[in-house]
């Protein structure tokens, strides 16, 4: 997808694009011809992603917003305006004994991972439906499909995201908007999570963790017209972890 019928370059909003999977998705979509709105909180990492896209000959701009702040997410949706692609990637994880998760952190998980995606789809999908096309991809996790010790609340946010995506597919796909989720297994992103990822990597059939690009390629496919008959799907990209 490189040009709209009105001549405008198609636009993709990628939340949490200042690092990890989101950053890889932003780079991928820019290569595929999208103007990318790089979202996150850290302006320095945002600028680095935008600069890398520009150095590769693409177009991008950074927009900051705290996903846990409902008013900030409303402002983000207003700022981006019309988009052809929305990637709900930004979010946080928390693993630990259930007895140690305080209610504030529990709410923060759901605000960032669930409510923000709901707000963005509610604000942006009707425009896509009106224009008759669009693609929404949300980043779930294998934690939303199997029981991981210490991941009850995080897994619940991801299961919620996937449940919402199926409902959004039912709501918006008759108007030409495809809505899908990608459920990664362990992916090497933030250095602080390396031990957790290494442990989970050993539970996959491929016996390794993924690189962010192995997730972003699938997201870019779902965002593209190559996936024109795929909607309401959950695509595991987890080294076979949830197959067994
Ligand atoms: N890594 C894995 O193993 C794995 C596996 C399955 C699913 N996932 C999912 O994939 C997504 C990306 O994970 P990742 O590992 O790539 O994470 P990451 O490297 O920690 O990056 C998280 C991104 O989300 C943004 N973000 C987090 N909380 C935010 C908030 N409240 N407001 C605005 N931006 C926020 C961060 O922006 P700033 O830093 O600029 O604030 C950053 O760009 C998440 O939804 C995660 O649950 C990850």
PDB file of N, CA and C in Angstrom, residues 167-215:
ATOM      1  N   UNK A 167     -14.647  -8.782  18.654  1.00  0.00           N
ATOM      2  CA  UNK A 167     -15.886  -7.986  18.603  1.00  0.00           C
ATOM      3  C   UNK A 167     -15.745  -6.836  17.607  1.00  0.00           C
ATOM      4  N   UNK A 168     -14.552  -6.217  17.568  1.00  0.00           N
ATOM      5  CA  UNK A 168     -14.338  -5.130  16.599  1.00  0.00           C
ATOM      6  C   UNK A 168     -14.392  -5.671  15.173  1.00  0.00           C
ATOM      7  N   UNK A 169     -13.876  -6.887  14.974  1.00  0.00           N
ATOM      8  CA  UNK A 169     -13.966  -7.485  13.630  1.00  0.00           C
ATOM      9  C   UNK A 169     -15.437  -7.616  13.240  1.00  0.00           C
ATOM     10  N   UNK A 170     -16.249  -8.092  14.185  1.00  0.00           N
ATOM     11  CA  UNK A 170     -17.688  -8.241  13.902  1.00  0.00           C
ATOM     12  C   UNK A 170     -18.337  -6.885  13.628  1.00  0.00           C
ATOM     13  N   UNK A 171     -17.878  -5.869  14.343  1.00  0.00           N
ATOM     14  CA  UNK A 171     -18.487  -4.537  14.213  1.00  0.00           C
ATOM     15  C   UNK A 171     -18.044  -3.799  12.943  1.00  0.00           C
ATOM     16  N   UNK A 172     -16.740  -3.881  12.627  1.00  0.00           N
ATOM     17  CA  UNK A 172     -16.213  -3.005  11.574  1.00  0.00           C
ATOM     18  C   UNK A 172     -15.881  -3.707  10.252  1.00  0.00           C
ATOM     19  N   UNK A 173     -15.685  -5.032  10.273  1.00  0.00           N
ATOM     20  CA  UNK A 173     -15.274  -5.696   9.020  1.00  0.00           C
ATOM     21  C   UNK A 173     -16.340  -5.641   7.934  1.00  0.00           C
ATOM     22  N   UNK A 174     -17.640  -5.674   8.274  1.00  0.00           N
ATOM     23  CA  UNK A 174     -18.628  -5.516   7.199  1.00  0.00           C
ATOM     24  C   UNK A 174     -18.471  -4.190   6.452  1.00  0.00           C
ATOM     25  N   UNK A 175     -17.791  -3.226   7.052  1.00  0.00           N
ATOM     26  CA  UNK A 175     -17.541  -1.937   6.384  1.00  0.00           C
ATOM     27  C   UNK A 175     -16.143  -1.880   5.764  1.00  0.00           C
ATOM     28  N   UNK A 176     -15.428  -3.030   5.731  1.00  0.00           N
ATOM     29  CA  UNK A 176     -14.137  -3.056   5.033  1.00  0.00           C
ATOM     30  C   UNK A 176     -12.920  -2.888   5.913  1.00  0.00           C
ATOM     31  N   UNK A 177     -13.121  -2.893   7.225  1.00  0.00           N
ATOM     32  CA  UNK A 177     -11.984  -2.732   8.139  1.00  0.00           C
ATOM     33  C   UNK A 177     -11.600  -4.101   8.698  1.00  0.00           C
ATOM     34  N   UNK A 178     -10.363  -4.508   8.450  1.00  0.00           N
ATOM     35  CA  UNK A 178      -9.909  -5.798   8.984  1.00  0.00           C
ATOM     36  C   UNK A 178      -9.311  -5.593  10.371  1.00  0.00           C
ATOM     37  N   UNK A 179      -9.643  -6.503  11.285  1.00  0.00           N
ATOM     38  CA  UNK A 179      -9.190  -6.374  12.682  1.00  0.00           C
ATOM     39  C   UNK A 179      -8.610  -7.713  13.126  1.00  0.00           C
ATOM     40  N   UNK A 180      -7.340  -7.713  13.467  1.00  0.00           N
ATOM     41  CA  UNK A 180      -6.664  -8.957  13.830  1.00  0.00           C
ATOM     42  C   UNK A 180      -5.747  -8.760  15.029  1.00  0.00           C
ATOM     43  N   UNK A 181      -5.338  -9.868  15.624  1.00  0.00           N
ATOM     44  CA  UNK A 181      -4.338  -9.780  16.693  1.00  0.00           C
ATOM     45  C   UNK A 181      -3.184 -10.731  16.394  1.00  0.00           C
ATOM     46  N   UNK A 182      -2.025 -10.331  16.881  1.00  0.00           N
ATOM     47  CA  UNK A 182      -0.818 -11.146  16.793  1.00  0.00           C
ATOM     48  C   UNK A 182      -0.424 -11.470  18.225  1.00  0.00           C
ATOM     49  N   UNK A 183      -0.189 -12.745  18.483  1.00  0.00           N
ATOM     50  CA  UNK A 183       0.133 -13.166  19.854  1.00  0.00           C
ATOM     51  C   UNK A 183       1.566 -13.699  19.919  1.00  0.00           C
ATOM     52  N   UNK A 184       2.511 -12.828  20.262  1.00  0.00           N
ATOM     53  CA  UNK A 184       3.912 -13.278  20.304  1.00  0.00           C
ATOM     54  C   UNK A 184       4.189 -14.181  21.507  1.00  0.00           C
ATOM     55  N   UNK A 185       5.210 -15.005  21.315  1.00  0.00           N
ATOM     56  CA  UNK A 185       5.820 -15.705  22.444  1.00  0.00           C
ATOM     57  C   UNK A 185       6.889 -14.788  23.014  1.00  0.00           C
ATOM     58  N   UNK A 186       7.919 -15.349  23.648  1.00  0.00           N
ATOM     59  CA  UNK A 186       8.958 -14.490  24.241  1.00  0.00           C
ATOM     60  C   UNK A 186       9.787 -13.779  23.164  1.00  0.00           C
ATOM     61  N   UNK A 187       9.926 -12.467  23.321  1.00  0.00           N
ATOM     62  CA  UNK A 187      10.657 -11.663  22.340  1.00  0.00           C
ATOM     63  C   UNK A 187      11.730 -10.869  23.078  1.00  0.00           C
ATOM     64  N   UNK A 188      12.947 -10.892  22.561  1.00  0.00           N
ATOM     65  CA  UNK A 188      14.024 -10.126  23.197  1.00  0.00           C
ATOM     66  C   UNK A 188      13.856  -8.648  22.893  1.00  0.00           C
ATOM     67  N   UNK A 189      13.391  -7.903  23.885  1.00  0.00           N
ATOM     68  CA  UNK A 189      13.227  -6.452  23.731  1.00  0.00           C
ATOM     69  C   UNK A 189      13.952  -5.772  24.895  1.00  0.00           C
ATOM     70  N   UNK A 190      13.214  -5.311  25.895  1.00  0.00           N
ATOM     71  CA  UNK A 190      13.851  -4.603  27.014  1.00  0.00           C
ATOM     72  C   UNK A 190      14.866  -5.501  27.725  1.00  0.00           C
ATOM     73  N   UNK A 191      16.064  -4.965  27.957  1.00  0.00           N
ATOM     74  CA  UNK A 191      17.149  -5.712  28.590  1.00  0.00           C
ATOM     75  C   UNK A 191      16.737  -6.192  29.986  1.00  0.00           C
ATOM     76  N   UNK A 192      15.892  -5.407  30.662  1.00  0.00           N
ATOM     77  CA  UNK A 192      15.485  -5.751  32.032  1.00  0.00           C
ATOM     78  C   UNK A 192      14.681  -7.053  32.079  1.00  0.00           C
ATOM     79  N   UNK A 193      14.121  -7.458  30.916  1.00  0.00           N
ATOM     80  CA  UNK A 193      13.295  -8.677  30.909  1.00  0.00           C
ATOM     81  C   UNK A 193      14.060  -9.888  30.386  1.00  0.00           C
ATOM     82  N   UNK A 194      15.396  -9.754  30.186  1.00  0.00           N
ATOM     83  CA  UNK A 194      16.154 -10.805  29.506  1.00  0.00           C
ATOM     84  C   UNK A 194      16.018 -12.169  30.194  1.00  0.00           C
ATOM     85  N   UNK A 195      16.120 -12.201  31.545  1.00  0.00           N
ATOM     86  CA  UNK A 195      16.059 -13.488  32.251  1.00  0.00           C
ATOM     87  C   UNK A 195      14.706 -14.163  32.043  1.00  0.00           C
ATOM     88  N   UNK A 196      13.635 -13.375  32.153  1.00  0.00           N
ATOM     89  CA  UNK A 196      12.284 -13.905  31.951  1.00  0.00           C
ATOM     90  C   UNK A 196      12.149 -14.464  30.534  1.00  0.00           C
ATOM     91  N   UNK A 197      12.631 -13.701  29.556  1.00  0.00           N
ATOM     92  CA  UNK A 197      12.510 -14.127  28.158  1.00  0.00           C
ATOM     93  C   UNK A 197      13.329 -15.400  27.913  1.00  0.00           C
ATOM     94  N   UNK A 198      14.539 -15.450  28.480  1.00  0.00           N
ATOM     95  CA  UNK A 198      15.384 -16.655  28.328  1.00  0.00           C
ATOM     96  C   UNK A 198      14.654 -17.880  28.886  1.00  0.00           C
ATOM     97  N   UNK A 199      14.022 -17.732  30.060  1.00  0.00           N
ATOM     98  CA  UNK A 199      13.310 -18.859  30.669  1.00  0.00           C
ATOM     99  C   UNK A 199      12.148 -19.314  29.803  1.00  0.00           C
ATOM    100  N   UNK A 200      11.366 -18.344  29.310  1.00  0.00           N
ATOM    101  CA  UNK A 200      10.215 -18.693  28.467  1.00  0.00           C
ATOM    102  C   UNK A 200      10.672 -19.252  27.126  1.00  0.00           C
ATOM    103  N   UNK A 201      11.810 -18.759  26.638  1.00  0.00           N
ATOM    104  CA  UNK A 201      12.327 -19.210  25.331  1.00  0.00           C
ATOM    105  C   UNK A 201      12.516 -20.725  25.338  1.00  0.00           C
ATOM    106  N   UNK A 202      12.965 -21.237  26.478  1.00  0.00           N
ATOM    107  CA  UNK A 202      13.218 -22.673  26.595  1.00  0.00           C
ATOM    108  C   UNK A 202      11.958 -23.515  26.579  1.00  0.00           C
ATOM    109  N   UNK A 203      10.791 -22.871  26.714  1.00  0.00           N
ATOM    110  CA  UNK A 203       9.523 -23.623  26.698  1.00  0.00           C
ATOM    111  C   UNK A 203       8.898 -23.666  25.301  1.00  0.00           C
ATOM    112  N   UNK A 204       9.518 -23.006  24.326  1.00  0.00           N
ATOM    113  CA  UNK A 204       8.952 -22.999  22.967  1.00  0.00           C
ATOM    114  C   UNK A 204       9.468 -24.199  22.185  1.00  0.00           C
ATOM    115  N   UNK A 205       8.723 -24.587  21.141  1.00  0.00           N
ATOM    116  CA  UNK A 205       9.156 -25.716  20.319  1.00  0.00           C
ATOM    117  C   UNK A 205      10.455 -25.406  19.587  1.00  0.00           C
ATOM    118  N   UNK A 206      10.677 -24.143  19.272  1.00  0.00           N
ATOM    119  CA  UNK A 206      11.909 -23.756  18.572  1.00  0.00           C
ATOM    120  C   UNK A 206      13.060 -23.519  19.545  1.00  0.00           C
ATOM    121  N   UNK A 207      12.747 -23.589  20.837  1.00  0.00           N
ATOM    122  CA  UNK A 207      13.754 -23.489  21.894  1.00  0.00           C
ATOM    123  C   UNK A 207      14.573 -22.196  21.818  1.00  0.00           C
ATOM    124  N   UNK A 208      13.892 -21.105  21.479  1.00  0.00           N
ATOM    125  CA  UNK A 208      14.567 -19.804  21.477  1.00  0.00           C
ATOM    126  C   UNK A 208      13.533 -18.683  21.558  1.00  0.00           C
ATOM    127  N   UNK A 209      13.998 -17.510  21.941  1.00  0.00           N
ATOM    128  CA  UNK A 209      13.147 -16.329  21.901  1.00  0.00           C
ATOM    129  C   UNK A 209      13.187 -15.714  20.511  1.00  0.00           C
ATOM    130  N   UNK A 210      12.216 -14.803  20.249  1.00  0.00           N
ATOM    131  CA  UNK A 210      12.138 -14.178  18.923  1.00  0.00           C
ATOM    132  C   UNK A 210      12.879 -12.848  18.911  1.00  0.00           C
ATOM    133  N   UNK A 211      13.249 -12.428  17.717  1.00  0.00           N
ATOM    134  CA  UNK A 211      13.726 -11.063  17.502  1.00  0.00           C
ATOM    135  C   UNK A 211      12.498 -10.218  17.160  1.00  0.00           C
ATOM    136  N   UNK A 212      12.490  -8.937  17.525  1.00  0.00           N
ATOM    137  CA  UNK A 212      11.311  -8.088  17.246  1.00  0.00           C
ATOM    138  C   UNK A 212      10.881  -8.126  15.783  1.00  0.00           C
ATOM    139  N   UNK A 213      11.838  -8.252  14.878  1.00  0.00           N
ATOM    140  CA  UNK A 213      11.507  -8.254  13.439  1.00  0.00           C
ATOM    141  C   UNK A 213      10.674  -9.487  13.061  1.00  0.00           C
ATOM    142  N   UNK A 214      10.798 -10.570  13.822  1.00  0.00           N
ATOM    143  CA  UNK A 214      10.006 -11.763  13.497  1.00  0.00           C
ATOM    144  C   UNK A 214       8.530 -11.554  13.841  1.00  0.00           C
ATOM    145  N   UNK A 215       8.269 -10.586  14.699  1.00  0.00           N
ATOM    146  CA  UNK A 215       6.883 -10.205  15.009  1.00  0.00           C
ATOM    147  C   UNK A 215       6.424  -9.124  14.025  1.00  0.00           C
TER     148      UNK A 215
END
